[in-house]
mmCIF file of C-alpha atoms and ligand atoms in Angstrom:
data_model
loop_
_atom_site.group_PDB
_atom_site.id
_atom_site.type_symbol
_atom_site.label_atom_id
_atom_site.label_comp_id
_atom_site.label_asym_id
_atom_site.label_seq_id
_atom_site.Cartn_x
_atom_site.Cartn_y
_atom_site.Cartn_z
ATOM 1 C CA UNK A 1 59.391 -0.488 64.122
ATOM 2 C CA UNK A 2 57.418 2.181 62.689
ATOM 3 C CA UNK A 3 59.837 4.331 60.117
ATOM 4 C CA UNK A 4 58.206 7.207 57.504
ATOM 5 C CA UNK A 5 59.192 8.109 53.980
ATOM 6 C CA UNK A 6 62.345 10.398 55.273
ATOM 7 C CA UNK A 7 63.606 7.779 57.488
ATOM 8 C CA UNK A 8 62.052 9.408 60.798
ATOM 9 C CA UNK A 9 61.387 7.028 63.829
ATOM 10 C CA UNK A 10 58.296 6.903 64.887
ATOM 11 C CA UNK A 11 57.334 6.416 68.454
ATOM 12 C CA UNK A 12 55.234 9.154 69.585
ATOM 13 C CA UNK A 13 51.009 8.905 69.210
ATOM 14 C CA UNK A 14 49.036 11.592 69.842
ATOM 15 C CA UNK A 15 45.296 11.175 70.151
ATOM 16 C CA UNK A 16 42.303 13.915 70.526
ATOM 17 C CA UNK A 17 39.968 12.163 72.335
ATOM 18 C CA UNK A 18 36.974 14.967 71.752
ATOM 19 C CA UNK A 19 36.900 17.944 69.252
ATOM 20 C CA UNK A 20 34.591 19.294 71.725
ATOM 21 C CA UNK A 21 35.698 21.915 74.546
ATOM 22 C CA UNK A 22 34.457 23.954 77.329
ATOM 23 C CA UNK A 23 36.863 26.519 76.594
ATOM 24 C CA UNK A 24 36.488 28.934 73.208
ATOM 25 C CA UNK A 25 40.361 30.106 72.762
ATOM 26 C CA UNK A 26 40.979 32.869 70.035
ATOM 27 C CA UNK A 27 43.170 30.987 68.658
ATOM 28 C CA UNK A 28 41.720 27.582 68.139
ATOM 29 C CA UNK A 29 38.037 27.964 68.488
ATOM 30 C CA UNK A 30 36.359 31.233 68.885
ATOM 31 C CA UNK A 31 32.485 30.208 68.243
ATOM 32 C CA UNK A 32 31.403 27.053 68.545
ATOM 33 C CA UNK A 33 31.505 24.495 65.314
ATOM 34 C CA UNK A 34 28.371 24.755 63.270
ATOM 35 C CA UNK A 35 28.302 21.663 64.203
ATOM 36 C CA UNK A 36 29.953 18.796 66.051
ATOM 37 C CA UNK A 37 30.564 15.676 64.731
ATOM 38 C CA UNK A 38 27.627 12.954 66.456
ATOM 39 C CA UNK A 39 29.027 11.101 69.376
ATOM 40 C CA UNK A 40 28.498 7.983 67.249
ATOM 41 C CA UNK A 41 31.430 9.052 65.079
ATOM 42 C CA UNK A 42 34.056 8.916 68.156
ATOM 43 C CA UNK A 43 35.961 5.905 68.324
ATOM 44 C CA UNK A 44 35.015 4.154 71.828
ATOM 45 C CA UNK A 45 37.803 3.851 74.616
ATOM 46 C CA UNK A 46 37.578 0.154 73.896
ATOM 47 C CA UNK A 47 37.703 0.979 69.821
ATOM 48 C CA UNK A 48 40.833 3.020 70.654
ATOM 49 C CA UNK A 49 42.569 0.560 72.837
ATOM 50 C CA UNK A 50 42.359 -1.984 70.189
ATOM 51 C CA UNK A 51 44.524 1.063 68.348
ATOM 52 C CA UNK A 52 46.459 1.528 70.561
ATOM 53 C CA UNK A 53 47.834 -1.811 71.561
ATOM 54 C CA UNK A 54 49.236 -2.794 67.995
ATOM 55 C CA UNK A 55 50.642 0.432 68.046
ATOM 56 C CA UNK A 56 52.646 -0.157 71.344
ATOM 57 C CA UNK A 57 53.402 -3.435 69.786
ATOM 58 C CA UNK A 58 55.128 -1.884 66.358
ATOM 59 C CA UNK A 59 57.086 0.863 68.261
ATOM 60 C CA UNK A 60 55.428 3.445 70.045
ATOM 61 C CA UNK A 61 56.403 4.546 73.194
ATOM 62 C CA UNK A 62 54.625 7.955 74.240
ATOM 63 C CA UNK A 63 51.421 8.385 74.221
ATOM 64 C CA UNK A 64 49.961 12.023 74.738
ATOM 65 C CA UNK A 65 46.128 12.788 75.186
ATOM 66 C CA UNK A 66 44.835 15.448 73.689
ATOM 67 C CA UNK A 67 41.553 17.494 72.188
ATOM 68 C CA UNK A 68 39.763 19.864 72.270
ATOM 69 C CA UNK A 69 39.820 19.088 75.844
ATOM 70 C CA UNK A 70 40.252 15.510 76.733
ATOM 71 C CA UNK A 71 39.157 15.925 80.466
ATOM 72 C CA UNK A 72 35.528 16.307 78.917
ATOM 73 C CA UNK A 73 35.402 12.516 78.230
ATOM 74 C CA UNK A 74 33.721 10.370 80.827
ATOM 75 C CA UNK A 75 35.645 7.350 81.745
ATOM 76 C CA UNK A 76 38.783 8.724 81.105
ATOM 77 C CA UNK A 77 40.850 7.155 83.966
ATOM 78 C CA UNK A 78 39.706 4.069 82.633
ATOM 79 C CA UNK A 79 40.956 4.561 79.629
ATOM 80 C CA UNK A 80 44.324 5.536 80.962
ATOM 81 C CA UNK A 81 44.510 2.425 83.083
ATOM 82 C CA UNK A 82 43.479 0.318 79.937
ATOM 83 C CA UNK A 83 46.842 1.825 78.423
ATOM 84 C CA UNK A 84 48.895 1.592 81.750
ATOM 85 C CA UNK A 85 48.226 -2.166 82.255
ATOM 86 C CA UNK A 86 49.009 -3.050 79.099
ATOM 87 C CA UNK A 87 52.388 -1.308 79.318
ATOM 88 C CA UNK A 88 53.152 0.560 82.549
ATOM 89 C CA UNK A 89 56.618 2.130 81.549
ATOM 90 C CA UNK A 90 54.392 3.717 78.324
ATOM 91 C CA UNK A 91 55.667 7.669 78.438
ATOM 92 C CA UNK A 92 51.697 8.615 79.319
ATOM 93 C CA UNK A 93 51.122 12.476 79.382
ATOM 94 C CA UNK A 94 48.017 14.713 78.833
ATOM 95 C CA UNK A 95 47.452 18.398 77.498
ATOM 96 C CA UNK A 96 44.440 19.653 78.957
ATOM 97 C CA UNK A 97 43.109 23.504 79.300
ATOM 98 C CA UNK A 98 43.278 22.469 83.379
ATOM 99 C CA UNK A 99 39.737 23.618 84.407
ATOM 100 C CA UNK A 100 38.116 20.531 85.183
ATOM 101 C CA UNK A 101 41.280 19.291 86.934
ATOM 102 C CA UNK A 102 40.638 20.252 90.341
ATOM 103 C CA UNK A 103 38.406 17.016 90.694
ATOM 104 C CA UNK A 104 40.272 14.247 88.470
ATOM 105 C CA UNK A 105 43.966 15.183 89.491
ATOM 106 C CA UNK A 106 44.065 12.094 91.588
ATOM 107 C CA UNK A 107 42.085 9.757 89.877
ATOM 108 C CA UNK A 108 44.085 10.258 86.437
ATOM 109 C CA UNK A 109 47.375 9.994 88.868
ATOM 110 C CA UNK A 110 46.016 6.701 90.532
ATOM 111 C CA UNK A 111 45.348 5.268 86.896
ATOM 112 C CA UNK A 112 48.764 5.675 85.124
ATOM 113 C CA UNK A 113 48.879 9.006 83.748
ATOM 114 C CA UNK A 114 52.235 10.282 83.860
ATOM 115 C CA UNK A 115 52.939 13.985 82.856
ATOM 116 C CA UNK A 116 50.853 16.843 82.744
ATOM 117 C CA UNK A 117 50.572 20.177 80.048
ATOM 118 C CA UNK A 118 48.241 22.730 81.030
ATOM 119 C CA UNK A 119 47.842 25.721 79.066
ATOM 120 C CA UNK A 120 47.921 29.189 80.805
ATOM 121 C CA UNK A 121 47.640 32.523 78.860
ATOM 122 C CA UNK A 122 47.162 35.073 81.341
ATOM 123 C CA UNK A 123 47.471 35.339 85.005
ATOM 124 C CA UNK A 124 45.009 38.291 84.638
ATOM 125 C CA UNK A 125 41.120 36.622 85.168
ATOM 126 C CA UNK A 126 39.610 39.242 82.336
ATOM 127 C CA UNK A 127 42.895 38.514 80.178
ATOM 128 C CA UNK A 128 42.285 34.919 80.562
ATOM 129 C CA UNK A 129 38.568 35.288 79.862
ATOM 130 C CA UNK A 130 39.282 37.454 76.871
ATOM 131 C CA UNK A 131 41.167 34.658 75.073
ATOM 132 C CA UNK A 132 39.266 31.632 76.814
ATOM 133 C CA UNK A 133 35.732 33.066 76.325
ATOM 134 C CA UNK A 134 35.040 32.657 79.690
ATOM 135 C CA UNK A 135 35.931 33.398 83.253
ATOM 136 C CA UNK A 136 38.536 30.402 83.780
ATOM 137 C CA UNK A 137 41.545 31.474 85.709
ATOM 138 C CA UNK A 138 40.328 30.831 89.108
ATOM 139 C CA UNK A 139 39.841 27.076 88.119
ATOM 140 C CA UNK A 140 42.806 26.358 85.782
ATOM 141 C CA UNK A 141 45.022 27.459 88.991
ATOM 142 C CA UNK A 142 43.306 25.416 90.505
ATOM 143 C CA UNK A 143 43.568 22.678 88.552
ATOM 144 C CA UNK A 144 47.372 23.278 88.419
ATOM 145 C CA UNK A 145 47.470 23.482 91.959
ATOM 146 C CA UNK A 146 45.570 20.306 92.324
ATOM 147 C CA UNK A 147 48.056 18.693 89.752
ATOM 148 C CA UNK A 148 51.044 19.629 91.298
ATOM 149 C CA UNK A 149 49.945 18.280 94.415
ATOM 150 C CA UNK A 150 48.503 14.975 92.971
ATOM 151 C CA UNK A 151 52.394 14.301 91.823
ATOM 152 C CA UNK A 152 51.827 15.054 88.336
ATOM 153 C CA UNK A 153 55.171 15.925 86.536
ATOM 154 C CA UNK A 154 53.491 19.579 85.086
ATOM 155 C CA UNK A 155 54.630 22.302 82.075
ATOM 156 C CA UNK A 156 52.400 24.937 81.362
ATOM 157 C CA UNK A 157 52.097 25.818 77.985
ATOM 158 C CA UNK A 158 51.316 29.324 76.936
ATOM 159 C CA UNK A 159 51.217 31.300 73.135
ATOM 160 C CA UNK A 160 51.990 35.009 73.218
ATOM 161 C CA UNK A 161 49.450 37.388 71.143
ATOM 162 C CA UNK A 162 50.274 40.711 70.454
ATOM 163 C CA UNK A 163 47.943 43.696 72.239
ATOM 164 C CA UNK A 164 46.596 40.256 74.317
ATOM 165 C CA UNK A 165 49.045 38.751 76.780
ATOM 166 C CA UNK A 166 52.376 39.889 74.888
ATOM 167 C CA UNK A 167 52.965 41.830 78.483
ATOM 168 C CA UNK A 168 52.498 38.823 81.078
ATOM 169 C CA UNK A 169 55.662 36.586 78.951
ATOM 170 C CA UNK A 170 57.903 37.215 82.114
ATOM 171 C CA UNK A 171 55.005 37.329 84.714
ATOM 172 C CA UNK A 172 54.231 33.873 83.390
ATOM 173 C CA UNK A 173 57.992 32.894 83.253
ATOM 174 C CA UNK A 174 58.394 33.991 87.008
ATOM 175 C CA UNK A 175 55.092 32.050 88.421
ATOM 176 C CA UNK A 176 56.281 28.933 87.034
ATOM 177 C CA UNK A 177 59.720 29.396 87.970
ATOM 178 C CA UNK A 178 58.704 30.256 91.611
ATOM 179 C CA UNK A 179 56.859 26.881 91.275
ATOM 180 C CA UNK A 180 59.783 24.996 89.613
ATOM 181 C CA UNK A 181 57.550 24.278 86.638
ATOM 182 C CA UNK A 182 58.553 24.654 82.877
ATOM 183 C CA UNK A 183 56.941 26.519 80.918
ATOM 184 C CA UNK A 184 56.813 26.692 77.093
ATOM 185 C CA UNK A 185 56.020 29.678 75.320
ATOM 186 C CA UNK A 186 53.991 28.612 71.987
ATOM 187 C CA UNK A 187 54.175 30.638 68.505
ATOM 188 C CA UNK A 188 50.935 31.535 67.292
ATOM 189 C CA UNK A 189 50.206 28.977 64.529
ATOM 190 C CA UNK A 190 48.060 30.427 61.886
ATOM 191 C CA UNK A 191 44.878 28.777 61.114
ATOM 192 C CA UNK A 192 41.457 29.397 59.630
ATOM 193 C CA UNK A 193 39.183 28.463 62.507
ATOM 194 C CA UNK A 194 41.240 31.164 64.573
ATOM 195 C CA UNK A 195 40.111 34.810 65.084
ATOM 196 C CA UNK A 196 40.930 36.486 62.470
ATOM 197 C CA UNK A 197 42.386 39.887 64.065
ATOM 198 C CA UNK A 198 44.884 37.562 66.239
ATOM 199 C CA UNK A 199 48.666 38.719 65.576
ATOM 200 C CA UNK A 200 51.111 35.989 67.078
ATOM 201 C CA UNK A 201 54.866 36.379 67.817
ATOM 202 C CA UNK A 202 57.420 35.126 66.320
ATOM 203 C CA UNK A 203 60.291 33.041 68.829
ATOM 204 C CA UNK A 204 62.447 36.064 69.034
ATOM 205 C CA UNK A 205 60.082 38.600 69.907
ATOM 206 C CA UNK A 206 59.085 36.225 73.051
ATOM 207 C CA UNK A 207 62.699 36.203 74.002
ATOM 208 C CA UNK A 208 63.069 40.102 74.004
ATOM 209 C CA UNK A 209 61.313 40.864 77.469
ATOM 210 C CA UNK A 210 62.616 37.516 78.801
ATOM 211 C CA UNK A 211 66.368 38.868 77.561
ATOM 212 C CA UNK A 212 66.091 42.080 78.689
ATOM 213 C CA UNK A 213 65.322 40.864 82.672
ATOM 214 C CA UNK A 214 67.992 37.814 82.506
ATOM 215 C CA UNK A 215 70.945 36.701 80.993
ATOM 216 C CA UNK A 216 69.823 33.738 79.026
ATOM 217 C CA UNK A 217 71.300 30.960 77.457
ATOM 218 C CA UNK A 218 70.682 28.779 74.755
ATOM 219 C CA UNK A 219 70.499 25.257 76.005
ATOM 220 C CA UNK A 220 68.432 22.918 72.749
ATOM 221 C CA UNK A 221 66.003 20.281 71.904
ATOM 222 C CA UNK A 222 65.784 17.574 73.941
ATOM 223 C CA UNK A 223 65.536 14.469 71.517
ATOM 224 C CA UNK A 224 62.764 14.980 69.476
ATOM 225 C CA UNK A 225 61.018 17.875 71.371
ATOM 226 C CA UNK A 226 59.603 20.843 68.966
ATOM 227 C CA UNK A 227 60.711 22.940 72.164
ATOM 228 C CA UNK A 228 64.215 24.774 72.037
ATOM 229 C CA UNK A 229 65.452 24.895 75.834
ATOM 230 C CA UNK A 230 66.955 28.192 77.150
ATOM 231 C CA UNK A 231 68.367 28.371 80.463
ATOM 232 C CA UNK A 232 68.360 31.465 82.733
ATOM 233 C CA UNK A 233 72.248 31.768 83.820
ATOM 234 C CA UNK A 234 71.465 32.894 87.666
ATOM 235 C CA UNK A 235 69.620 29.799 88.878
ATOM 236 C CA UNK A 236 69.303 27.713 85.672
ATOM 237 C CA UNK A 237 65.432 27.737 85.092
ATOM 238 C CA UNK A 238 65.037 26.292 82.353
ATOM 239 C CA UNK A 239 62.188 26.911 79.649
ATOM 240 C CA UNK A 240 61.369 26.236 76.202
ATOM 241 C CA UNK A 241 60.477 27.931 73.138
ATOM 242 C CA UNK A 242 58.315 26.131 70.242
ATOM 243 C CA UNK A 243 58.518 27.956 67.156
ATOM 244 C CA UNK A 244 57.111 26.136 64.487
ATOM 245 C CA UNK A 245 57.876 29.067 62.168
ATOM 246 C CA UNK A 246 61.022 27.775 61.714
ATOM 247 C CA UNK A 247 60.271 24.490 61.453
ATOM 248 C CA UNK A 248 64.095 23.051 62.298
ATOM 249 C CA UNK A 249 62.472 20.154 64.526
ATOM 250 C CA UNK A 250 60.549 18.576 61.574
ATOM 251 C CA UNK A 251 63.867 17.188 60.608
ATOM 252 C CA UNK A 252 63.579 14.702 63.763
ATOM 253 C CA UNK A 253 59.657 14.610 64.193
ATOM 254 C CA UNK A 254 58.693 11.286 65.574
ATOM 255 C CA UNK A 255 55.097 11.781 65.842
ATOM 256 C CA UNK A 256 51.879 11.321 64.166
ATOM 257 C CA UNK A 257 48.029 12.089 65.303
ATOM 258 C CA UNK A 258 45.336 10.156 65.757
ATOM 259 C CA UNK A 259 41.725 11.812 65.912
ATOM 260 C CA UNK A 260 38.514 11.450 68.064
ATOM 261 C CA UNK A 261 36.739 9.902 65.003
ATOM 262 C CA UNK A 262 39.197 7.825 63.666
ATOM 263 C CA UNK A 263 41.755 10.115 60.979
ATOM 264 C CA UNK A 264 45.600 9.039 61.683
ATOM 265 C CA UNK A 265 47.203 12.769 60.729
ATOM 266 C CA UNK A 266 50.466 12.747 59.299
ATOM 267 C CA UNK A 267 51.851 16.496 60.383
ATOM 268 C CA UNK A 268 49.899 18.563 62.549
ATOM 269 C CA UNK A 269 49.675 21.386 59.383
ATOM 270 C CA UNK A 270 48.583 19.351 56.303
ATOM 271 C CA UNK A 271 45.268 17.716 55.213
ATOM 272 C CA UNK A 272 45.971 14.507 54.422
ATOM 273 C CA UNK A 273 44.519 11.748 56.435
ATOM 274 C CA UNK A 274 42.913 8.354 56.467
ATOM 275 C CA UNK A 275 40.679 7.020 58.209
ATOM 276 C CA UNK A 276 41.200 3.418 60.666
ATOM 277 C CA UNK A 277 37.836 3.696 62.029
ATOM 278 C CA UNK A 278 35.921 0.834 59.327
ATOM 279 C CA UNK A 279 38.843 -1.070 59.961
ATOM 280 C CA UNK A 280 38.802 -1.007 63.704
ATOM 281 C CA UNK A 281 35.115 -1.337 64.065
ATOM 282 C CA UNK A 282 35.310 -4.210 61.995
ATOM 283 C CA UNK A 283 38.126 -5.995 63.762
ATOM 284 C CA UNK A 284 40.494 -5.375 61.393
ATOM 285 C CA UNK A 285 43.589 -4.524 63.437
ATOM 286 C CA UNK A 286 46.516 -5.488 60.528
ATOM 287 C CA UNK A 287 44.088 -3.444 57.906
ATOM 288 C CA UNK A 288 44.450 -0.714 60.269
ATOM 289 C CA UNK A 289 48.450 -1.001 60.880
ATOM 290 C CA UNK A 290 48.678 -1.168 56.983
ATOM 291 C CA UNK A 291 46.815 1.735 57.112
ATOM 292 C CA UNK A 292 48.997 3.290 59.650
ATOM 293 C CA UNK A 293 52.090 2.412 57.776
ATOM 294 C CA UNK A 294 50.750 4.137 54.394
ATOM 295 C CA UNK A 295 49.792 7.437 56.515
ATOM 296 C CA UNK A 296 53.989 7.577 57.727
ATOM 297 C CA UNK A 297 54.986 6.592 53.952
ATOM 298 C CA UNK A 298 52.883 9.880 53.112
ATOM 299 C CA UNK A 299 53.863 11.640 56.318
ATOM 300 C CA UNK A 300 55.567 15.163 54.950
ATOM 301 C CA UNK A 301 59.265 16.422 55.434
ATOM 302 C CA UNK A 302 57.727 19.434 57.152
ATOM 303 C CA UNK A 303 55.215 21.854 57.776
ATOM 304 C CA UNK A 304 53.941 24.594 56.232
ATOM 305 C CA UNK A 305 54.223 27.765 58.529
ATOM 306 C CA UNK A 306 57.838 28.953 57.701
ATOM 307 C CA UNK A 307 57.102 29.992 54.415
ATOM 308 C CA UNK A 308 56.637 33.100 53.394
ATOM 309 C CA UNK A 309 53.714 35.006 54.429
ATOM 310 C CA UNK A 310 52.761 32.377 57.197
ATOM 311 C CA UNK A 311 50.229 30.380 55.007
ATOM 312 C CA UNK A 312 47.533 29.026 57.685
ATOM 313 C CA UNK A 313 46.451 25.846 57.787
ATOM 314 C CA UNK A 314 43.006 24.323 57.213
ATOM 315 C CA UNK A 315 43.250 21.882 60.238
ATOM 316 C CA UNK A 316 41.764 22.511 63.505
ATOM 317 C CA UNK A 317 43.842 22.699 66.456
ATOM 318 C CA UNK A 318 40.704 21.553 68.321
ATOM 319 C CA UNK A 319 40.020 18.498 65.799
ATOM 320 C CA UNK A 320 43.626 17.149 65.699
ATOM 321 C CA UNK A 321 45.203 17.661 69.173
ATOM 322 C CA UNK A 322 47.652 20.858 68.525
HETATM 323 N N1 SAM B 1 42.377 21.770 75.307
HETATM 324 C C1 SAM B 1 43.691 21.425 75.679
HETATM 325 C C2 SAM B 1 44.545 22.651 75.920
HETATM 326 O O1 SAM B 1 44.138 23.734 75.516
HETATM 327 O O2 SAM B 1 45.606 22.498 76.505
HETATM 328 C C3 SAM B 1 44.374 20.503 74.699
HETATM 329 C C4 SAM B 1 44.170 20.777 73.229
HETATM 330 S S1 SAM B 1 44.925 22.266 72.627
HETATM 331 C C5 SAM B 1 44.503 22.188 70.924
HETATM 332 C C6 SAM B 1 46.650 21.844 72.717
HETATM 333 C C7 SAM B 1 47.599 23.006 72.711
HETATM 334 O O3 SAM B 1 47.514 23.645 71.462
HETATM 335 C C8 SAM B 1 47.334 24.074 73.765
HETATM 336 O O4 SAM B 1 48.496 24.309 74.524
HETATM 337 C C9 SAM B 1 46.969 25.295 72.971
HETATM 338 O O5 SAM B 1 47.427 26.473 73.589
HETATM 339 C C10 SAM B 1 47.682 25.035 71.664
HETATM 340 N N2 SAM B 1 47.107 25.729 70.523
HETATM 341 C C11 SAM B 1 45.837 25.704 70.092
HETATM 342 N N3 SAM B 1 45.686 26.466 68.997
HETATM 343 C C12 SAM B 1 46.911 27.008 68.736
HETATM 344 C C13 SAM B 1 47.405 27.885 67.731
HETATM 345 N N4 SAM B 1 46.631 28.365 66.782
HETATM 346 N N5 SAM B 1 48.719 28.202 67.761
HETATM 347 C C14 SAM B 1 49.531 27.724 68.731
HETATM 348 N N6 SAM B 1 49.109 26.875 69.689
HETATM 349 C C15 SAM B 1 47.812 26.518 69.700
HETATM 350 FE FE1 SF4 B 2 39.816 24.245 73.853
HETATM 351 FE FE2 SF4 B 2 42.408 23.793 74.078
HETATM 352 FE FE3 SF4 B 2 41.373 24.795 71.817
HETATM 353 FE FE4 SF4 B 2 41.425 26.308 73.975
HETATM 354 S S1 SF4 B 2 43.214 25.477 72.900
HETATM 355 S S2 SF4 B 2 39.647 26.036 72.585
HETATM 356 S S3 SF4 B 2 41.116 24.853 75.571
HETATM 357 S S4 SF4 B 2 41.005 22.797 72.614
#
């Protein structure tokens, strides 16, 4: 069983499987890195799965892939279906910006993935190319679409911005609740790679519109999911809210982050990492659980974004998963 310093369970891994990203979000990577780290750097899929078995054997029992956007590695079904043999019942989800979906949906279906988040800022195209850097709406509806009807279990994920997409909170709401998808609305987490003219919203300033076109109620976490469920009385939607500004789920976080190169991540705010890549690439696999273990000893009561002023954090949402 994996355990950190505060007692904490751990069973949740989540691993970026590329900083890279076809998308250039406001938020979590307006230009392009100066430069990104060599392909050589990235832990293979067959590096990873050496990873990732010893961690399914001490205690893990989710596994969520992330990025920068995951869908841009080749071979990724394989890579699923490396996890899904090993242990089929494995919680197996994905967070991906949706635009290359359209053409994988079934493939990552066939091969064991699970559960789906897509992100989705704006049902407006320029909206969504204003924050994306592109023109991507057409083919992240798409790629929902394609998701949905691949059997994919699907939330959409979207973060309010202020003078951005602070107007579409209910438009969103309403086109996944037509669809009978949840959504979760996201708090702007403050970073340095972000844009720096990007105002966020805090938890209760997302709830305003939603409160002032339903009765709501509050429903909770779910176990240890950052999102706080809210129910709309008349049909009982339900969404969530994940508002790290408050920071009451770090009391039962159960995750910790694994990176494309290597870097097991503690909290998804603070710098400290270390590194299992020597020890993986050299076949090292209890070096790299010892390693694991001294990451949760280190692993932080919680993060850093409810104190005052919203400090932002050095790490990139890109680099370590979000
Ligand atoms: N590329 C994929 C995507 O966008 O869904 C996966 C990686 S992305 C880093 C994971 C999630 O983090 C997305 O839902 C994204 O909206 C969210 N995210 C990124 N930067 C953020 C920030 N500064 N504050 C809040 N959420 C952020
Ligand atoms: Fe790419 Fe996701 Fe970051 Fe947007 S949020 S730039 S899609 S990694």
């Amino acid at each position: 069983m994996l355990v950190d310093g505060y007692g904490r369970k751990i069973t949740y891994l989540r691993i970026s499987l590329t900083e890279r990203c076809n998308f250039r979000c406001q938020y979590c990577m307006p230009e392009k890195p100066f430069s990104w780290k060599p392909n050589e750097n990235l832990l293979s899929f067959d590096e990873l799965f050496q990873f990732v078995k010893v961690a399914i054997d001490e205690g893990i029992t989710k596994i969520r892939l992330t990025g920068g956007e995951p869908t841009l590695r080749a071979d990724l079904d394989r890579f699923i279906k490396m996890i899904y043999d090993y242990k089929p019942d494995i919680d197996l989800a994905m967070t991906t910006n949706g635009y290359l979906l359209k053409e994988i949906a079934k493939d990552l279906k066939a091969a064991g993935l699970k559960r789906l988040n897509i992100s989705l800022d704006s049902l407006r195209p320029e909206t969504a190319a204003r924050i994306a850097g592109k023109d991507v709406l057409s083919n992240v509806i798409a790629g929902i679409e394609a998701a949905l009807e691949a059997g994919f279990q699907v939330k959409i994920n979207m973060v309010p911005l202020k003078g951005v997409n602070d107007d579409e909170i209910v438009d969103i709401l309403e086109w996944c609740r037509e669809r009978g998808i949840q959504v979760r609305f996201i708090e702007y987490m403050e970073n340095v790679h972000a844009h720096s003219d990007l105002v966020g919203m805090h938890g209760r300033e997302i709830l305003e519109p939603i409160r002032s076109r339903y009765k709501i109620e509050r429903v909770g976490r779910q176990g240890s999911s950052p999102a706080f469920l809210y129910r709309i009385k008349e049909d009982g939607y339900l969404f969530g809210l994940i508002d790290p500004h408050k920071h009451d789920f770090c009391e039962s976080c159960n995750r910790i982050r694994l990176t494309a190169e290597g870097y097991l991540i503690p909290c998804l705010y603070f710098d400290e990492a270390m590194s299992i890549k020597e020890a993986v690439r050299a076949g090292d696999i209890p070096r790299a659980v010892e390693i694991l273990r001294q990451v949760l000893a280190n692993k932080p009561k919680e993060n850093r974004w409810s104190e005052e002023g919203s400090p932002s954090s050095n790490r990139a949402f890109y680099e370590t998963g979000g």
